[in-house]
CSV table of C-alpha atoms in Angstrom, one decimal:
chain,number,residue,atom,x,y,z
Y,1,UNK,CA,7.2,23.6,29.8
Y,2,UNK,CA,7.6,27.2,31.0
Y,3,UNK,CA,8.2,30.0,28.5
Y,4,UNK,CA,11.8,30.4,29.6
Y,5,UNK,CA,12.5,26.7,29.3
Y,6,UNK,CA,10.8,26.7,25.9
Y,7,UNK,CA,13.0,29.6,24.7
Y,8,UNK,CA,16.1,27.8,26.0
Y,9,UNK,CA,14.9,24.6,24.3
Y,10,UNK,CA,14.5,26.4,21.0
Y,11,UNK,CA,17.8,28.3,21.3
Y,12,UNK,CA,19.6,25.0,21.8
Y,13,UNK,CA,18.2,23.8,18.5
Y,14,UNK,CA,15.8,21.4,20.1
Y,15,UNK,CA,12.7,23.2,18.7
Y,16,UNK,CA,10.5,20.4,17.4
Y,17,UNK,CA,10.2,21.0,13.7
Y,18,UNK,CA,7.5,18.3,13.5
Y,19,UNK,CA,5.1,20.2,15.8
Y,20,UNK,CA,5.1,17.5,18.4
Y,21,UNK,CA,5.1,20.1,21.1
Y,22,UNK,CA,1.7,21.4,19.8
Y,23,UNK,CA,0.0,18.0,20.6
Y,24,UNK,CA,-0.1,16.9,24.3
Y,25,UNK,CA,1.7,13.7,25.0
Y,26,UNK,CA,-0.7,10.9,25.5
Y,27,UNK,CA,0.3,7.7,27.3
Y,28,UNK,CA,-1.2,5.5,24.6
Y,29,UNK,CA,-0.9,7.5,21.4
Y,30,UNK,CA,2.1,9.8,22.0
Y,31,UNK,CA,1.9,13.0,20.0
Y,32,UNK,CA,-0.5,11.6,17.4
Y,33,UNK,CA,-3.3,14.0,16.4
Y,34,UNK,CA,-6.9,13.1,16.6
Y,35,UNK,CA,-7.0,13.1,12.8
Y,36,UNK,CA,-4.2,10.7,12.6
Y,37,UNK,CA,-5.8,8.2,15.0
Y,38,UNK,CA,-9.1,8.5,13.1
Y,39,UNK,CA,-7.3,7.9,9.8
Y,40,UNK,CA,-5.6,4.8,11.2
Y,41,UNK,CA,-9.0,3.5,12.3
Y,42,UNK,CA,-10.4,4.1,8.9
Y,43,UNK,CA,-7.5,2.3,7.3
Y,44,UNK,CA,-8.0,-0.6,9.6
Y,45,UNK,CA,-11.7,-0.9,8.7
Y,46,UNK,CA,-10.9,-0.5,5.0
Y,47,UNK,CA,-8.2,-3.1,5.3
Y,48,UNK,CA,-10.8,-5.5,6.6
Y,49,UNK,CA,-13.0,-4.7,3.6
Y,50,UNK,CA,-10.1,-5.7,1.3
Y,51,UNK,CA,-9.5,-8.7,3.6
Y,52,UNK,CA,-13.1,-9.8,3.1
Y,53,UNK,CA,-12.8,-9.6,-0.7
Y,54,UNK,CA,-9.5,-11.5,-0.8
Y,55,UNK,CA,-10.9,-14.1,1.5
Y,56,UNK,CA,-14.0,-14.6,-0.7
Y,57,UNK,CA,-11.6,-14.8,-3.7
Y,58,UNK,CA,-9.5,-17.4,-2.0
Y,59,UNK,CA,-12.4,-19.6,-1.0
Y,60,UNK,CA,-14.1,-19.4,-4.4
Y,61,UNK,CA,-10.8,-20.4,-6.0
Y,62,UNK,CA,-10.0,-23.3,-3.7
Y,63,UNK,CA,-13.5,-24.8,-4.4
Y,64,UNK,CA,-13.3,-24.3,-8.2
Y,65,UNK,CA,-11.9,-27.2,-10.2
Y,66,UNK,CA,-11.4,-25.2,-13.4
Y,67,UNK,CA,-9.7,-22.0,-12.2
Y,68,UNK,CA,-7.3,-20.7,-14.8
Y,69,UNK,CA,-3.7,-19.9,-14.1
Y,70,UNK,CA,-3.8,-16.1,-13.8
Y,71,UNK,CA,-0.4,-15.5,-15.4
Y,72,UNK,CA,-1.7,-17.2,-18.6
Y,73,UNK,CA,-4.5,-14.6,-19.0
Y,74,UNK,CA,-3.4,-11.4,-17.2
Y,75,UNK,CA,-0.6,-9.2,-18.4
Y,76,UNK,CA,2.0,-9.5,-15.7
Y,77,UNK,CA,4.7,-7.3,-17.2
Y,78,UNK,CA,2.5,-4.3,-17.5
Y,79,UNK,CA,0.9,-4.8,-14.1
Y,80,UNK,CA,4.4,-5.2,-12.5
Y,81,UNK,CA,5.3,-1.8,-14.1
Y,82,UNK,CA,2.0,-0.3,-12.6
Y,83,UNK,CA,3.1,-1.8,-9.2
Y,84,UNK,CA,6.5,-0.1,-9.6
Y,85,UNK,CA,4.8,3.2,-10.4
Y,86,UNK,CA,2.7,3.0,-7.3
Y,87,UNK,CA,5.8,2.2,-5.2
Y,88,UNK,CA,7.5,5.3,-6.7
Y,89,UNK,CA,4.5,7.4,-5.9
Y,90,UNK,CA,4.7,6.2,-2.3
Y,91,UNK,CA,8.3,7.5,-2.2
Y,92,UNK,CA,7.3,10.9,-3.6
Y,93,UNK,CA,4.5,11.0,-1.0
Y,94,UNK,CA,7.0,10.4,1.8
Y,95,UNK,CA,9.1,13.3,0.3
Y,96,UNK,CA,6.0,15.5,0.2
Y,97,UNK,CA,5.4,14.9,3.9
Y,98,UNK,CA,9.0,15.6,4.7
Y,99,UNK,CA,8.8,18.8,2.7
Y,100,UNK,CA,5.7,19.9,4.6
Y,101,UNK,CA,7.3,19.1,8.0
Y,102,UNK,CA,10.3,21.2,6.9
Y,103,UNK,CA,7.9,24.1,5.8
Y,104,UNK,CA,9.3,23.8,2.2
Y,105,UNK,CA,6.3,24.8,0.2
Y,106,UNK,CA,8.0,24.5,-3.2
Y,107,UNK,CA,9.0,20.9,-2.7
Y,108,UNK,CA,5.7,20.0,-1.1
Y,109,UNK,CA,3.8,21.1,-4.2
Y,110,UNK,CA,6.3,19.4,-6.5
Y,111,UNK,CA,6.2,16.0,-4.7
Y,112,UNK,CA,2.4,16.1,-4.4
Y,113,UNK,CA,2.2,16.7,-8.1
Y,114,UNK,CA,4.5,13.8,-8.8
Y,115,UNK,CA,2.4,11.5,-6.5
Y,116,UNK,CA,-0.8,12.5,-8.4
Y,117,UNK,CA,1.0,11.8,-11.7
Y,118,UNK,CA,1.9,8.3,-10.4
Y,119,UNK,CA,-1.7,7.7,-9.4
Y,120,UNK,CA,-3.0,8.8,-12.8
Y,121,UNK,CA,-0.5,6.6,-14.6
Y,122,UNK,CA,-1.6,3.7,-12.5
Y,123,UNK,CA,-5.3,4.4,-13.4
Y,124,UNK,CA,-4.4,4.8,-17.1
Y,125,UNK,CA,-2.7,1.4,-17.0
Y,126,UNK,CA,-5.7,-0.2,-15.3
Y,127,UNK,CA,-8.1,1.3,-17.8
Y,128,UNK,CA,-6.0,0.0,-20.7
Y,129,UNK,CA,-5.8,-3.5,-19.0
Y,130,UNK,CA,-9.6,-3.6,-18.5
Y,131,UNK,CA,-10.2,-2.6,-22.1
Y,132,UNK,CA,-7.8,-5.3,-23.4
Y,133,UNK,CA,-9.3,-8.0,-21.2
Y,134,UNK,CA,-12.9,-7.2,-22.2
Y,135,UNK,CA,-11.8,-7.3,-25.9
Y,136,UNK,CA,-10.3,-10.8,-25.3
Y,137,UNK,CA,-13.6,-11.9,-23.8
Y,138,UNK,CA,-13.0,-11.7,-20.0
Y,139,UNK,CA,-16.0,-9.8,-18.5
Y,140,UNK,CA,-17.5,-9.2,-15.1
Y,141,UNK,CA,-20.3,-11.7,-15.5
Y,142,UNK,CA,-19.0,-14.2,-18.1
Y,143,UNK,CA,-15.5,-15.1,-19.4
Y,144,UNK,CA,-14.7,-16.8,-22.7
Y,145,UNK,CA,-11.1,-16.5,-24.2
Y,146,UNK,CA,-11.7,-15.5,-27.8
Y,147,UNK,CA,-8.2,-16.3,-29.1
Y,148,UNK,CA,-8.3,-19.9,-28.0
Y,149,UNK,CA,-12.1,-20.4,-27.9
Y,150,UNK,CA,-11.9,-21.8,-24.4
Y,151,UNK,CA,-14.4,-21.3,-21.6
Y,152,UNK,CA,-13.0,-19.7,-18.4
Y,153,UNK,CA,-14.7,-20.0,-15.0
Y,154,UNK,CA,-17.0,-17.0,-14.8
Y,155,UNK,CA,-16.0,-16.3,-11.2
Y,156,UNK,CA,-12.4,-15.6,-12.4
Y,157,UNK,CA,-13.6,-12.4,-14.2
Y,158,UNK,CA,-16.1,-11.5,-11.5
Y,159,UNK,CA,-13.6,-11.7,-8.7
Y,160,UNK,CA,-10.8,-10.0,-10.8
Y,161,UNK,CA,-12.9,-7.0,-11.7
Y,162,UNK,CA,-14.5,-6.7,-8.2
Y,163,UNK,CA,-11.2,-6.7,-6.3
Y,164,UNK,CA,-9.1,-4.7,-8.7
Y,165,UNK,CA,-12.0,-2.3,-9.4
Y,166,UNK,CA,-12.5,-1.7,-5.6
Y,167,UNK,CA,-8.8,-0.9,-5.4
Y,168,UNK,CA,-8.9,1.3,-8.5
Y,169,UNK,CA,-11.7,3.3,-6.8
Y,170,UNK,CA,-9.4,3.8,-3.9
Y,171,UNK,CA,-6.6,5.1,-6.2
Y,172,UNK,CA,-9.1,7.5,-7.8
Y,173,UNK,CA,-10.3,8.7,-4.4
Y,174,UNK,CA,-6.6,9.1,-3.4
Y,175,UNK,CA,-5.9,11.2,-6.5
Y,176,UNK,CA,-8.9,13.4,-5.8
Y,177,UNK,CA,-7.9,13.8,-2.2
Y,178,UNK,CA,-4.3,14.6,-3.2
Y,179,UNK,CA,-5.5,17.1,-5.7
Y,180,UNK,CA,-7.5,18.9,-3.0
Y,181,UNK,CA,-4.4,18.9,-0.7
Y,182,UNK,CA,-2.2,20.2,-3.6
Y,183,UNK,CA,-4.5,23.2,-4.2
Y,184,UNK,CA,-4.4,24.1,-0.6
Y,185,UNK,CA,-0.7,23.5,-0.4
Y,186,UNK,CA,-0.1,26.1,-3.1
Y,187,UNK,CA,-1.6,28.7,-0.7
Y,188,UNK,CA,1.0,27.8,2.0
Y,189,UNK,CA,-1.6,26.4,4.3
Y,190,UNK,CA,0.4,23.3,5.3
Y,191,UNK,CA,3.8,24.9,5.6
Y,192,UNK,CA,3.2,27.3,8.5
Y,193,UNK,CA,5.1,25.2,11.0
Y,194,UNK,CA,3.7,23.4,14.1
Y,195,UNK,CA,1.2,20.8,13.1
Y,196,UNK,CA,0.0,22.6,10.0
Y,197,UNK,CA,1.5,19.8,7.9
Y,198,UNK,CA,-0.9,17.3,9.5
Y,199,UNK,CA,-3.4,17.1,6.6
Y,200,UNK,CA,-0.5,16.2,4.3
Y,201,UNK,CA,0.5,13.4,6.7
Y,202,UNK,CA,-3.1,12.1,6.6
Y,203,UNK,CA,-3.4,12.0,2.9
Y,204,UNK,CA,0.0,10.3,2.9
Y,205,UNK,CA,-1.2,7.5,5.2
Y,206,UNK,CA,-4.2,6.9,2.9
Y,207,UNK,CA,-1.9,6.8,-0.2
Y,208,UNK,CA,0.6,4.4,1.4
Y,209,UNK,CA,-2.4,2.2,2.4
Y,210,UNK,CA,-3.5,2.1,-1.2
Y,211,UNK,CA,0.1,1.1,-2.2
Y,212,UNK,CA,0.2,-1.6,0.6
Y,213,UNK,CA,-3.1,-3.1,-0.5
Y,214,UNK,CA,-2.0,-3.2,-4.1
Y,215,UNK,CA,1.1,-5.2,-3.1
Y,216,UNK,CA,-1.2,-7.9,-1.7
Y,217,UNK,CA,-3.8,-7.7,-4.6
Y,218,UNK,CA,-1.0,-8.0,-7.2
Y,219,UNK,CA,0.3,-11.2,-5.5
Y,220,UNK,CA,-3.0,-12.9,-4.8
Y,221,UNK,CA,-4.9,-12.0,-8.0
Y,222,UNK,CA,-2.1,-11.9,-10.6
Y,223,UNK,CA,0.8,-14.1,-9.5
Y,224,UNK,CA,-0.6,-16.9,-7.4
S,1,UNK,CA,24.8,25.9,19.6
S,2,UNK,CA,21.8,26.6,17.5
S,3,UNK,CA,23.9,25.9,14.4
S,4,UNK,CA,25.0,22.6,15.9
S,5,UNK,CA,21.3,21.8,16.5
S,6,UNK,CA,20.3,22.6,12.9
S,7,UNK,CA,23.3,20.6,11.6
S,8,UNK,CA,22.0,17.6,13.7
S,9,UNK,CA,18.4,18.1,12.3
S,10,UNK,CA,19.8,18.3,8.7
S,11,UNK,CA,21.7,15.0,9.3
S,12,UNK,CA,18.6,13.4,10.7
S,13,UNK,CA,16.6,14.5,7.6
S,14,UNK,CA,19.3,13.1,5.3
S,15,UNK,CA,19.5,9.8,7.2
S,16,UNK,CA,15.6,9.5,7.0
S,17,UNK,CA,15.7,10.2,3.3
S,18,UNK,CA,18.5,7.6,2.9
S,19,UNK,CA,16.3,5.1,4.8
S,20,UNK,CA,13.3,5.8,2.5
S,21,UNK,CA,15.4,5.3,-0.7
S,22,UNK,CA,16.8,2.1,0.7
S,23,UNK,CA,13.3,0.8,1.4
S,24,UNK,CA,12.3,1.9,-2.1
S,25,UNK,CA,15.2,-0.1,-3.6
S,26,UNK,CA,14.4,-3.2,-1.6
S,27,UNK,CA,10.7,-3.0,-2.7
S,28,UNK,CA,11.7,-2.6,-6.3
S,29,UNK,CA,14.1,-5.7,-6.1
S,30,UNK,CA,11.4,-7.8,-4.3
S,31,UNK,CA,8.9,-6.8,-7.0
S,32,UNK,CA,11.3,-8.0,-9.7
S,33,UNK,CA,11.8,-11.3,-7.8
S,34,UNK,CA,8.1,-11.7,-7.4
S,35,UNK,CA,7.5,-11.4,-11.2
S,36,UNK,CA,10.0,-14.2,-11.9
S,37,UNK,CA,8.7,-16.6,-9.1
S,38,UNK,CA,5.6,-17.9,-11.1
S,39,UNK,CA,7.9,-18.6,-14.1
S,40,UNK,CA,10.5,-20.5,-12.1
S,41,UNK,CA,7.9,-22.5,-10.1
S,42,UNK,CA,5.4,-23.1,-12.8
S,43,UNK,CA,5.1,-26.9,-12.4
S,44,UNK,CA,2.2,-28.4,-10.4
S,45,UNK,CA,4.5,-30.3,-8.1
S,46,UNK,CA,6.2,-27.1,-6.8
S,47,UNK,CA,3.1,-24.9,-6.5
S,48,UNK,CA,3.3,-24.9,-2.7
S,49,UNK,CA,6.8,-23.5,-2.9
S,50,UNK,CA,5.5,-20.8,-5.3
S,51,UNK,CA,2.7,-20.0,-2.9
S,52,UNK,CA,4.9,-19.8,0.1
S,53,UNK,CA,7.5,-17.7,-1.6
S,54,UNK,CA,4.9,-15.2,-3.1
S,55,UNK,CA,3.1,-14.9,0.2
S,56,UNK,CA,6.4,-14.3,2.0
S,57,UNK,CA,7.5,-11.7,-0.5
S,58,UNK,CA,4.1,-9.9,-0.4
S,59,UNK,CA,4.0,-9.8,3.4
S,60,UNK,CA,7.6,-8.6,3.6
S,61,UNK,CA,6.8,-5.8,1.1
S,62,UNK,CA,3.6,-4.8,2.9
S,63,UNK,CA,5.4,-4.8,6.3
S,64,UNK,CA,8.2,-2.5,4.9
S,65,UNK,CA,5.6,0.0,3.6
S,66,UNK,CA,3.7,-0.1,6.9
S,67,UNK,CA,6.8,0.3,9.1
S,68,UNK,CA,8.7,2.9,7.2
S,69,UNK,CA,6.5,4.7,4.7
S,70,UNK,CA,3.5,4.8,7.1
S,71,UNK,CA,6.0,5.5,10.0
S,72,UNK,CA,4.6,2.7,12.2
S,73,UNK,CA,8.1,1.9,13.3
S,74,UNK,CA,8.2,5.2,15.2
S,75,UNK,CA,4.7,5.1,16.5
S,76,UNK,CA,3.4,4.2,20.0
S,77,UNK,CA,2.1,0.6,20.5
S,78,UNK,CA,-1.6,1.6,20.4
S,79,UNK,CA,-1.4,2.9,16.8
S,80,UNK,CA,0.4,-0.4,15.9
S,81,UNK,CA,-2.5,-2.4,17.5
S,82,UNK,CA,-5.0,-0.5,15.4
S,83,UNK,CA,-3.0,-1.0,12.3
S,84,UNK,CA,-2.8,-4.8,13.0
S,85,UNK,CA,-6.6,-5.2,13.1
S,86,UNK,CA,-6.8,-6.5,9.5
S,87,UNK,CA,-4.1,-9.0,10.3
S,88,UNK,CA,-6.5,-10.7,12.8
S,89,UNK,CA,-8.7,-11.2,9.8
S,90,UNK,CA,-5.8,-12.7,7.9
S,91,UNK,CA,-5.4,-15.2,10.7
S,92,UNK,CA,-9.1,-16.0,10.5
S,93,UNK,CA,-8.7,-16.5,6.7
S,94,UNK,CA,-5.8,-18.9,7.2
S,95,UNK,CA,-7.9,-21.0,9.6
S,96,UNK,CA,-10.8,-21.1,7.1
S,97,UNK,CA,-8.4,-22.1,4.3
S,98,UNK,CA,-6.8,-24.8,6.3
S,99,UNK,CA,-10.2,-26.2,7.3
S,100,UNK,CA,-11.2,-26.2,3.6
S,101,UNK,CA,-8.1,-27.9,2.5
S,102,UNK,CA,-8.5,-30.5,5.3
S,103,UNK,CA,-12.0,-31.3,4.2
S,104,UNK,CA,-10.9,-31.7,0.6
S,105,UNK,CA,-8.0,-34.0,1.6
S,106,UNK,CA,-10.5,-36.1,3.7
S,107,UNK,CA,-12.8,-36.7,0.7
């Protein structure tokens, strides 16, 4: 686009607020930045890691004859609330990305802080749940329900802590990642127009992935 | 003209926000339904209905997050193909599970 055409484009109100004009149009990936493509490849690989864990869980469960009904042991109400918190944090993350694209630093910082709060709440609930389960006798290597005095298949506890713990580590990583972005957002680094918002979009993709995986983990580990 | 353009941009932002809140509302409702499914279908004879319903709900929710919150709906096909890579593993998982169930039925 020539300089004159670009000026006319901007004057007509067609100036791309999302900075798409800063990234050359690619036939396969459009205006996606290299960072965005790399993040998607990371997410795909990480998704397969979770897929492997859930596949192992499913096969162990199918072959076990004494697998307990998860809703009889795990606290569904509290975990459903944690799921709701994570969904809320996904919405606040979307709003943070929108604010960054609109060069609105104040709202960007606000929504990033809300998202971090959601992540910390989720981690707090998970820590409380782990503590409660261990007190009741459900451990990583052996499981025995103290209140009823019944043996529980040891693999139930092992797979539960392995899958939810792996996800919890992702939430923790996301909170740390978001905190780093928040500190830089306070300096106005991501609200300078063009594609300066890109790092916020990348942390957003990671955070939504963490939410997406939890939706599947919640169903397969807790409800089925 | 510039004013008309900015008004249009403002309307687009509002419409996108409305979409995000609609998706949030749908996700919240589906989560509530999900929590009640194991209670409604708790008997052994309808465990398959429970499994199908829960899997359907989970896949619907995950798809909504991917399409709208992760913006896949507005991306070019190649990013969608990358995002679909774990789904191929899901297909592999279903084949393995079916094989396992088939062997158990045959015993």
